[in-house]
Amino acid sequence: VLVKQCTCQNGGLCENQVVTKNRTDYNCSCSSSFTGKLCETKVNGCHSDPCFPGVHCTETSESYACGRKTCASQPCFPGVMCKDLNSPYQSFVCGACPKYYYGNGEKCYRNDEKACQETMCSDLVNCEESLDYPGYRCGNCPRGYIGNGTMCQAFCFPPCKDGKICTQPGVCGCLHGYQGPECSKAICRIQCQNRGFCYQPDKCFCPPGYTGQYCETGKL
C-alpha cells in the first residue's frame, strides 16, 4: 500500500483519505488563520470586514481584532512618535508629549503657563498662545522687517554694499565693533598701548616685549 507522507504546514492536521485500494492520500485540516492545500497561506482576517461598521479591524497573528488601532491610523498626538507593538493587549504605543504639553502621548494637553516661555520667537514680535502644536505662535514681524516671526531681519532698499549690513529698516551700517567707509577698521574701546594696534574688536596685536588685552603689560 502506498501512503503519501503528510506535509501540512502551520499546525495543519493530516486527515488520511483512501484514494485506491493500494494508495492512501491525505487532506490538510487548517486552522482558521491559514488556508491552501498545505495550509501554507495566511488568511487576512479583515478581508471579509468582520467588524461592526465603523469599527477598525486589525490583522493579528491569530486572526483579527476589532477596535484595535495601529500607527497607520495616526492615533498619537501630532508630532509624537508612534510604535507598533506585537502584543495581544496593546497594538501601539505613543512617545512623550511635545515640550509645553502633558499627557500620555495619544492625548496631549497644553500647559498654558509655559506655552510662551523659552520660545524661539524674535524679540521684536509677540508670542501668542495657540491650541495647535507646539502651543504658541509667533506674531508677524514689524514694518520694515522680513521673516517668519522666529527671525526678523531689517530690510534695506537698495541693498547695502561696501561691507555694510542692514542694521535698521532702510539704514546701512557696520557690524558691531567695526567702522570706516568699508567697515574694515576694528574698534577697541580702550586704545592699544605701547605701539600695539587694534586688529579685531577689543583685541590688540602687541609688539615684541608686551602682552595683555591692550598691550599694557611688559614682559620680563
Coordinates of N, CA and C in Angstrom, one line a residue:
V1 N 0.9 -1.2 0.0 CA 0.0 0.0 0.0 C 0.9 1.2 0.0
L2 N 0.6 2.2 -0.9 CA 1.4 3.4 -1.0 C 0.8 4.5 -0.1
V3 N 1.5 5.0 0.9 CA 1.0 6.0 1.8 C 1.8 7.3 1.6
K4 N 1.2 8.4 1.2 CA 1.9 9.6 1.0 C 2.2 10.3 2.3
Q5 N 3.4 10.8 2.4 CA 3.8 11.4 3.7 C 3.1 12.8 3.9
C6 N 2.7 13.0 5.1 CA 2.0 14.3 5.4 C 2.9 15.4 5.5
T7 N 2.6 16.5 4.8 CA 3.4 17.7 4.8 C 2.6 19.0 5.1
C8 N 1.6 18.9 5.9 CA 0.8 20.1 6.3 C 1.7 21.1 7.0
Q9 N 1.4 22.4 6.8 CA 2.2 23.4 7.4 C 1.3 24.2 8.4
N10 N 2.0 25.0 9.2 CA 1.4 25.9 10.2 C 0.4 25.3 11.1
G11 N 0.7 24.1 11.6 CA -0.1 23.4 12.5 C -1.3 22.7 11.9
G12 N -1.4 22.5 10.6 CA -2.5 21.8 10.0 C -2.4 20.3 10.3
L13 N -3.6 19.7 10.4 CA -3.7 18.3 10.8 C -4.0 17.5 9.5
C14 N -3.3 16.3 9.4 CA -3.4 15.4 8.3 C -4.7 14.5 8.5
E15 N -5.5 14.4 7.5 CA -6.6 13.5 7.5 C -6.5 12.6 6.4
N16 N -6.2 11.3 6.7 CA -5.9 10.3 5.6 C -7.2 10.1 4.8
Q17 N -7.0 9.9 3.6 CA -8.1 9.6 2.7 C -7.7 8.5 1.7
V18 N -8.4 7.4 1.7 CA -8.1 6.3 0.8 C -8.6 6.6 -0.6
V19 N -7.6 6.7 -1.5 CA -7.9 7.0 -2.9 C -8.2 5.8 -3.7
T20 N -7.3 4.8 -3.6 CA -7.5 3.5 -4.2 C -7.2 2.4 -3.2
K21 N -7.3 1.2 -3.7 CA -7.1 0.0 -2.8 C -5.6 0.0 -2.3
N22 N -4.7 0.4 -3.2 CA -3.3 0.3 -2.8 C -2.6 1.7 -2.6
R23 N -3.4 2.8 -2.5 CA -2.9 4.1 -2.3 C -3.7 4.9 -1.3
T24 N -3.0 5.5 -0.4 CA -3.7 6.4 0.6 C -3.2 7.8 0.5
D25 N -4.0 8.8 0.3 CA -3.6 10.2 0.2 C -4.1 10.9 1.5
Y26 N -4.0 12.2 1.6 CA -4.4 12.9 2.8 C -4.9 14.3 2.4
N27 N -5.7 14.9 3.3 CA -6.1 16.3 3.2 C -5.6 17.0 4.5
C28 N -5.4 18.3 4.3 CA -4.9 19.1 5.5 C -6.1 19.8 6.1
S29 N -6.3 19.7 7.4 CA -7.3 20.4 8.1 C -6.6 21.6 8.7
C30 N -6.9 22.8 8.2 CA -6.2 24.1 8.6 C -6.9 24.8 9.7
S31 N -6.2 25.5 10.5 CA -6.8 26.4 11.5 C -7.4 27.6 10.8
S32 N -8.2 28.4 11.5 CA -8.9 29.5 10.9 C -8.0 30.6 10.4
S33 N -6.7 30.5 10.7 CA -5.7 31.6 10.3 C -5.0 31.2 9.0
F34 N -5.2 30.0 8.5 CA -4.4 29.6 7.3 C -5.4 28.8 6.4
T35 N -5.0 28.9 5.1 CA -5.7 28.2 4.0 C -4.8 27.6 3.0
G36 N -5.3 26.9 2.0 CA -4.5 26.3 1.0 C -4.4 24.8 1.2
K37 N -3.9 24.1 0.1 CA -3.8 22.7 0.2 C -3.0 22.2 1.3
L38 N -1.9 22.9 1.6 CA -1.0 22.5 2.7 C -1.0 23.5 3.9
C39 N -2.1 24.3 3.9 CA -2.2 25.4 5.0 C -1.0 26.4 4.9
E40 N -0.6 26.6 3.7 CA 0.6 27.5 3.5 C 0.3 29.0 3.4
T41 N -1.0 29.3 3.3 CA -1.3 30.7 3.0 C -2.1 31.3 4.2
K42 N -1.5 32.4 4.7 CA -2.2 33.1 5.9 C -3.4 33.8 5.5
V43 N -4.5 33.6 6.2 CA -5.7 34.3 5.9 C -5.7 35.7 6.5
N44 N -6.2 36.7 5.6 CA -6.3 38.1 6.1 C -7.7 38.1 6.8
G45 N -7.6 38.2 8.1 CA -8.8 38.1 8.9 C -9.8 39.3 8.6
C46 N -9.2 40.4 8.2 CA -10.0 41.7 8.0 C -10.6 41.7 6.6
H47 N -10.2 40.8 5.7 CA -10.6 40.9 4.3 C -12.1 40.8 4.1
S48 N -12.8 40.1 5.0 CA -14.3 39.9 4.9 C -15.0 41.0 5.7
D49 N -14.3 42.0 6.2 CA -15.0 43.0 7.0 C -15.8 42.5 8.2
P50 N -15.2 41.7 9.1 CA -15.9 41.0 10.1 C -16.4 41.9 11.2
C51 N -15.8 43.1 11.4 CA -16.2 44.0 12.5 C -17.5 44.8 12.2
F52 N -18.0 45.4 13.2 CA -19.2 46.2 13.1 C -18.9 47.4 12.2
P53 N -19.8 47.9 11.4 CA -19.5 49.0 10.5 C -18.9 50.2 11.3
G54 N -17.8 50.8 10.9 CA -17.2 51.9 11.5 C -16.2 51.5 12.6
V55 N -16.1 50.2 12.9 CA -15.1 49.8 13.9 C -13.8 49.3 13.2
H56 N -12.7 49.8 13.6 CA -11.4 49.5 13.0 C -11.1 48.0 13.2
C57 N -10.6 47.4 12.1 CA -10.2 46.0 12.1 C -8.7 45.9 12.0
T58 N -8.0 45.1 12.8 CA -6.6 44.9 12.8 C -6.2 43.5 12.6
E59 N -5.4 43.1 11.6 CA -5.0 41.8 11.5 C -4.0 41.4 12.5
T60 N -4.1 40.2 13.1 CA -3.3 39.7 14.2 C -2.6 38.4 13.8
S61 N -1.7 37.9 14.6 CA -1.0 36.7 14.3 C -2.0 35.5 14.4
E62 N -3.1 35.6 15.1 CA -4.1 34.6 15.2 C -5.1 34.7 14.1
S63 N -5.7 35.9 14.0 CA -6.7 36.1 13.0 C -7.0 37.6 12.8
Y64 N -7.8 38.2 13.6 CA -8.1 39.6 13.6 C -8.6 40.1 14.9
A65 N -8.6 41.4 15.1 CA -9.2 42.0 16.3 C -9.9 43.3 15.9
C66 N -11.1 43.4 16.5 CA -11.9 44.6 16.2 C -11.6 45.7 17.3
G67 N -11.6 46.9 16.8 CA -11.4 48.0 17.7 C -10.0 48.4 18.1
R68 N -9.0 47.7 17.5 CA -7.6 47.9 17.8 C -7.1 48.9 16.7
K69 N -6.3 49.8 17.1 CA -5.7 50.8 16.2 C -4.2 50.4 16.0
T70 N -3.7 50.9 14.9 CA -2.2 50.8 14.6 C -1.7 52.1 14.3
C71 N -0.4 52.3 14.2 CA 0.2 53.6 13.8 C -0.2 54.1 12.5
A72 N -0.7 53.2 11.6 CA -1.1 53.6 10.3 C -2.3 54.6 10.4
S73 N -3.1 54.4 11.5 CA -4.3 55.3 11.6 C -3.9 56.6 12.4
Q74 N -2.6 56.8 12.6 CA -2.1 58.1 13.2 C -2.8 58.4 14.5
P75 N -2.8 57.4 15.5 CA -3.5 57.6 16.8 C -2.9 58.6 17.7
C76 N -1.6 58.9 17.5 CA -0.9 59.7 18.5 C -1.1 61.2 18.2
F77 N -0.8 62.0 19.2 CA -0.9 63.5 19.1 C 0.1 63.9 18.0
P78 N -0.2 65.0 17.2 CA 0.7 65.5 16.2 C 2.1 65.8 16.7
G79 N 3.1 65.2 16.1 CA 4.5 65.4 16.5 C 5.0 64.4 17.4
V80 N 4.1 63.5 17.9 CA 4.5 62.4 18.8 C 4.8 61.1 18.0
M81 N 6.0 60.5 18.4 CA 6.3 59.2 17.7 C 5.4 58.1 18.1
C82 N 5.1 57.3 17.1 CA 4.2 56.1 17.3 C 5.0 54.8 17.0
K83 N 4.8 53.8 17.8 CA 5.5 52.5 17.5 C 4.5 51.3 17.6
D84 N 4.4 50.5 16.6 CA 3.5 49.4 16.6 C 4.0 48.3 17.5
L85 N 3.1 47.6 18.2 CA 3.5 46.5 19.1 C 2.9 45.2 18.7
N86 N 3.6 44.1 18.8 CA 3.1 42.8 18.5 C 2.6 42.2 19.8
S87 N 1.5 42.7 20.4 CA 1.1 42.3 21.7 C -0.4 42.1 21.6
P88 N -0.9 41.0 22.3 CA -2.4 40.8 22.3 C -3.1 41.9 23.2
Y89 N -2.4 42.6 24.0 CA -3.0 43.6 24.9 C -2.9 45.0 24.4
Q90 N -1.9 45.3 23.6 CA -1.7 46.7 23.2 C -1.1 46.7 21.8
S91 N -1.7 47.4 20.8 CA -1.3 47.3 19.4 C -0.3 48.4 19.1
F92 N -0.2 49.5 19.9 CA 0.7 50.6 19.6 C 1.1 51.3 20.9
V93 N 2.1 52.1 20.8 CA 2.5 52.9 22.0 C 2.9 54.3 21.4
C94 N 2.5 55.3 22.1 CA 2.9 56.7 21.7 C 4.1 57.2 22.6
G95 N 4.9 58.0 22.0 CA 6.0 58.6 22.8 C 5.6 59.7 23.7
A96 N 6.5 60.5 24.1 CA 6.2 61.6 25.1 C 5.6 62.8 24.3
C97 N 4.8 63.5 25.1 CA 4.1 64.7 24.5 C 5.2 65.8 24.2
P98 N 4.9 66.7 23.3 CA 5.9 67.7 22.9 C 6.1 68.7 24.1
K99 N 7.2 69.4 24.0 CA 7.5 70.4 25.0 C 6.3 71.4 25.3
Y100 N 6.1 71.7 26.5 CA 5.0 72.5 27.0 C 3.6 71.8 26.9
Y101 N 3.6 70.5 26.7 CA 2.4 69.7 26.7 C 2.5 68.6 27.7
Y102 N 1.4 68.1 28.2 CA 1.4 67.0 29.1 C 0.3 66.0 28.7
G103 N 0.5 64.7 29.0 CA -0.5 63.7 28.6 C 0.2 62.4 28.4
N104 N -0.5 61.5 27.8 CA 0.0 60.1 27.5 C 0.6 59.9 26.2
G105 N 0.7 60.9 25.4 CA 1.2 60.8 24.0 C 0.1 60.7 23.0
E106 N -0.9 59.9 23.3 CA -2.1 59.8 22.4 C -3.0 61.1 22.5
K107 N -3.1 61.5 23.8 CA -3.8 62.8 24.1 C -2.9 63.7 24.8
C108 N -2.6 64.8 24.3 CA -1.7 65.8 25.0 C -2.5 67.1 25.2
Y109 N -2.2 67.7 26.3 CA -2.9 69.0 26.7 C -1.8 70.1 26.9
R110 N -2.2 71.2 26.5 CA -1.3 72.3 26.5 C -1.1 72.8 28.0
N111 N 0.1 73.1 28.4 CA 0.4 73.8 29.6 C 0.4 75.3 29.4
D112 N -0.7 76.0 29.6 CA -0.9 77.4 29.2 C 0.2 78.3 29.9
E113 N 0.6 77.9 31.1 CA 1.5 78.7 31.9 C 2.9 78.8 31.2
K114 N 3.3 77.7 30.5 CA 4.6 77.6 29.9 C 4.6 77.8 28.4
A115 N 3.4 77.9 27.7 CA 3.4 77.9 26.3 C 4.3 78.9 25.6
C116 N 4.3 80.1 26.2 CA 5.1 81.2 25.6 C 6.4 81.5 26.3
Q117 N 6.8 80.6 27.2 CA 8.1 80.7 27.9 C 9.2 80.0 27.1
E118 N 10.4 80.6 27.0 CA 11.5 80.0 26.3 C 11.2 79.6 24.9
T119 N 10.4 80.4 24.2 CA 10.0 80.2 22.8 C 11.2 80.7 21.9
M120 N 11.0 80.3 20.6 CA 12.0 80.8 19.6 C 11.6 82.0 18.9
C121 N 10.6 82.7 19.4 CA 10.1 83.9 18.7 C 11.1 85.0 18.8
S122 N 11.2 85.9 17.8 CA 12.0 87.1 17.8 C 11.6 88.0 19.0
D123 N 12.6 88.8 19.5 CA 12.3 89.8 20.5 C 11.4 90.9 20.0
L124 N 11.3 91.0 18.6 CA 10.5 92.1 18.0 C 9.0 91.7 17.9
V125 N 8.6 90.5 18.2 CA 7.2 90.1 18.0 C 6.6 89.6 19.3
N126 N 5.3 89.5 19.3 CA 4.6 89.0 20.4 C 4.5 87.5 20.3
C127 N 4.5 86.8 21.4 CA 4.2 85.3 21.4 C 2.7 85.2 21.7
E128 N 2.0 84.4 20.8 CA 0.6 84.3 21.0 C 0.3 82.8 21.3
E129 N -0.6 82.5 22.3 CA -1.0 81.2 22.6 C -1.8 80.6 21.4
S130 N -1.6 79.3 21.2 CA -2.2 78.6 20.1 C -2.7 77.2 20.6
L131 N -3.8 76.7 20.2 CA -4.3 75.4 20.5 C -3.6 74.3 19.7
D132 N -2.9 74.7 18.7 CA -2.2 73.8 17.8 C -0.8 73.6 18.4
Y133 N -0.2 72.5 18.0 CA 1.2 72.2 18.4 C 2.1 73.2 17.7
P134 N 3.1 73.8 18.4 CA 3.6 73.4 19.7 C 3.1 74.2 20.9
G135 N 1.9 74.9 20.7 CA 1.2 75.6 21.8 C 1.4 77.1 21.8
Y136 N 2.2 77.6 20.8 CA 2.3 79.0 20.7 C 2.5 79.4 19.2
R137 N 2.4 80.6 18.9 CA 2.5 81.1 17.6 C 3.2 82.5 17.6
C138 N 4.3 82.6 16.8 CA 5.0 83.9 16.8 C 4.2 84.9 15.9
G139 N 4.1 86.1 16.4 CA 3.4 87.2 15.7 C 4.2 87.6 14.4
N140 N 3.6 88.5 13.7 CA 4.3 89.0 12.4 C 5.4 90.0 12.7
C141 N 6.4 89.9 11.9 CA 7.5 90.9 12.0 C 7.0 92.3 11.8
P142 N 7.5 93.3 12.5 CA 7.0 94.7 12.4 C 7.4 95.3 11.0
R143 N 6.8 96.4 10.7 CA 7.0 97.0 9.4 C 8.5 97.4 9.2
G144 N 9.1 97.1 8.1 CA 10.5 97.3 7.8 C 11.4 96.1 8.1
Y145 N 10.8 95.0 8.5 CA 11.5 93.8 8.8 C 10.9 92.6 8.0
I146 N 11.7 91.7 7.6 CA 11.2 90.5 7.0 C 11.5 89.3 7.8
G147 N 10.7 88.2 7.7 CA 11.0 87.0 8.4 C 9.7 86.3 8.8
N148 N 9.8 85.2 9.5 CA 8.7 84.4 9.9 C 8.2 84.5 11.3
G149 N 8.8 85.5 12.0 CA 8.4 85.7 13.4 C 9.4 85.1 14.4
T150 N 10.0 83.9 14.0 CA 11.1 83.4 14.8 C 12.4 84.2 14.6
M151 N 12.5 84.8 13.4 CA 13.6 85.6 13.0 C 13.1 86.8 12.2
C152 N 13.4 88.0 12.6 CA 13.0 89.2 11.9 C 14.3 90.0 11.5
Q153 N 14.5 90.2 10.2 CA 15.7 90.9 9.7 C 15.3 92.2 9.1
A154 N 16.1 93.3 9.4 CA 15.8 94.6 8.9 C 16.0 94.5 7.3
F155 N 15.1 95.3 6.6 CA 15.1 95.3 5.2 C 15.6 96.7 4.7
C156 N 16.6 96.6 3.8 CA 17.1 97.9 3.2 C 17.0 97.8 1.7
F157 N 16.5 98.9 1.1 CA 16.5 99.0 -0.4 C 16.9 100.5 -0.8
P158 N 17.9 100.6 -1.6 CA 18.7 99.5 -2.3 C 19.5 98.7 -1.3
P159 N 20.0 97.5 -1.7 CA 20.8 96.7 -0.7 C 22.0 97.4 -0.3
C160 N 22.5 97.0 0.9 CA 23.7 97.6 1.4 C 24.9 97.1 0.6
K161 N 26.0 97.9 0.6 CA 27.2 97.5 -0.1 C 28.4 98.0 0.7
D162 N 29.6 97.8 0.1 CA 30.9 98.2 0.8 C 31.0 97.6 2.2
G163 N 30.6 96.3 2.3 CA 30.8 95.6 3.6 C 29.8 96.0 4.7
K164 N 28.9 96.8 4.3 CA 27.8 97.2 5.3 C 26.7 96.2 5.4
I165 N 25.9 96.2 6.5 CA 24.8 95.4 6.6 C 23.6 96.3 7.0
C166 N 22.4 95.7 6.8 CA 21.2 96.5 7.1 C 20.9 96.4 8.6
T167 N 21.2 97.4 9.4 CA 21.1 97.4 10.8 C 19.7 97.8 11.3
Q168 N 19.1 98.7 10.6 CA 17.7 99.1 10.9 C 17.0 99.3 9.5
P169 N 15.7 99.2 9.5 CA 15.0 99.4 8.3 C 15.4 100.6 7.5
G170 N 16.0 100.4 6.3 CA 16.5 101.5 5.4 C 17.8 102.1 5.9
V171 N 18.5 101.5 6.9 CA 19.7 102.1 7.4 C 20.8 101.0 7.2
C172 N 21.9 101.4 6.5 CA 23.1 100.5 6.3 C 24.2 100.9 7.3
G173 N 24.8 100.0 7.9 CA 25.9 100.3 8.9 C 26.8 99.1 9.0
C174 N 27.8 99.3 9.8 CA 28.9 98.3 10.0 C 28.4 97.3 11.1
L175 N 29.0 96.1 11.1 CA 28.8 95.2 12.2 C 29.4 95.8 13.5
H176 N 28.8 95.4 14.6 CA 29.3 95.9 15.9 C 30.8 95.7 16.1
G177 N 31.5 96.7 16.4 CA 33.0 96.6 16.6 C 33.8 97.0 15.4
Y178 N 33.1 97.5 14.3 CA 33.9 97.9 13.1 C 33.4 99.3 12.7
Q179 N 34.3 100.0 12.0 CA 33.9 101.3 11.4 C 34.7 101.5 10.2
G180 N 34.5 102.7 9.5 CA 35.2 103.0 8.3 C 34.3 103.0 7.1
P181 N 34.7 103.5 6.0 CA 33.9 103.5 4.8 C 33.5 102.1 4.3
E182 N 34.4 101.2 4.5 CA 34.1 99.8 4.1 C 34.0 98.8 5.3
C183 N 33.8 99.4 6.5 CA 33.6 98.6 7.7 C 34.8 97.7 8.0
S184 N 36.0 98.1 7.6 CA 37.2 97.2 7.7 C 38.1 97.6 8.9
K185 N 37.8 98.7 9.6 CA 38.6 99.1 10.7 C 38.0 98.7 12.1
A186 N 38.7 97.8 12.8 CA 38.2 97.3 14.1 C 38.3 98.4 15.1
I187 N 37.4 98.3 16.1 CA 37.3 99.3 17.2 C 37.7 98.7 18.5
C188 N 38.6 99.3 19.2 CA 39.0 98.9 20.6 C 38.6 100.0 21.5
R189 N 37.7 99.6 22.5 CA 37.2 100.6 23.4 C 38.2 101.3 24.2
I190 N 39.3 100.6 24.5 CA 40.5 101.2 25.1 C 41.6 101.2 24.1
Q191 N 42.3 102.3 24.0 CA 43.3 102.4 22.9 C 44.5 101.4 23.2
C192 N 44.9 100.7 22.2 CA 46.1 99.8 22.4 C 47.3 100.6 22.8
Q193 N 48.1 100.1 23.7 CA 49.2 100.8 24.2 C 50.6 100.2 23.7
N194 N 51.6 101.0 23.9 CA 53.0 100.5 23.6 C 53.1 100.1 22.1
R195 N 52.5 100.9 21.2 CA 52.6 100.7 19.8 C 51.8 99.5 19.3
G196 N 51.0 99.0 20.1 CA 50.1 97.9 19.6 C 49.0 98.5 18.7
F197 N 48.4 97.6 17.9 CA 47.3 98.1 17.1 C 46.1 97.2 17.1
C198 N 44.9 97.7 16.9 CA 43.6 97.0 17.1 C 43.4 96.3 15.8
Y199 N 43.3 94.9 15.9 CA 43.0 94.1 14.6 C 41.7 93.4 14.7
Q200 N 41.1 93.3 15.8 CA 39.7 92.8 16.0 C 39.0 93.6 17.1
P201 N 37.7 93.7 17.1 CA 37.1 94.4 18.2 C 37.6 94.1 19.6
D202 N 38.2 95.1 20.3 CA 38.7 94.9 21.6 C 39.8 93.9 21.7
K203 N 40.6 93.7 20.6 CA 41.7 92.8 20.6 C 42.9 93.6 20.0
C204 N 44.0 93.6 20.7 CA 45.2 94.3 20.2 C 46.3 93.4 19.8
F205 N 47.0 93.7 18.8 CA 48.2 92.9 18.4 C 49.4 93.7 19.0
C206 N 50.1 93.0 19.9 CA 51.2 93.6 20.6 C 52.5 93.4 20.0
P207 N 53.4 94.4 20.1 CA 54.8 94.3 19.6 C 55.6 93.4 20.5
P208 N 56.8 92.9 20.1 CA 57.6 92.1 20.9 C 57.9 92.8 22.3
G209 N 57.8 92.0 23.4 CA 58.1 92.6 24.7 C 56.9 93.0 25.5
Y210 N 55.7 92.9 24.9 CA 54.5 93.4 25.5 C 53.3 92.3 25.4
T211 N 52.5 92.3 26.4 CA 51.3 91.4 26.3 C 50.1 92.0 27.0
G212 N 49.0 91.3 27.1 CA 47.8 91.8 27.7 C 46.8 92.2 26.7
Q213 N 45.5 92.3 27.1 CA 44.5 92.6 26.1 C 44.8 93.9 25.3
Y214 N 45.4 94.9 26.0 CA 45.7 96.2 25.3 C 47.2 96.5 25.3
C215 N 48.0 95.4 25.4 CA 49.5 95.5 25.3 C 50.0 96.4 26.5
E216 N 49.3 96.3 27.6 CA 49.7 97.2 28.7 C 50.7 96.6 29.7
T217 N 51.1 95.3 29.5 CA 52.0 94.6 30.4 C 53.3 94.3 29.6
G218 N 54.4 94.8 30.2 CA 55.7 94.4 29.6 C 56.2 93.1 30.1
K219 N 56.8 92.3 29.2 CA 57.4 91.0 29.5 C 58.7 91.2 30.2
L220 N 59.0 90.4 31.2 CA 60.3 90.4 31.9 C 61.3 89.6 31.1

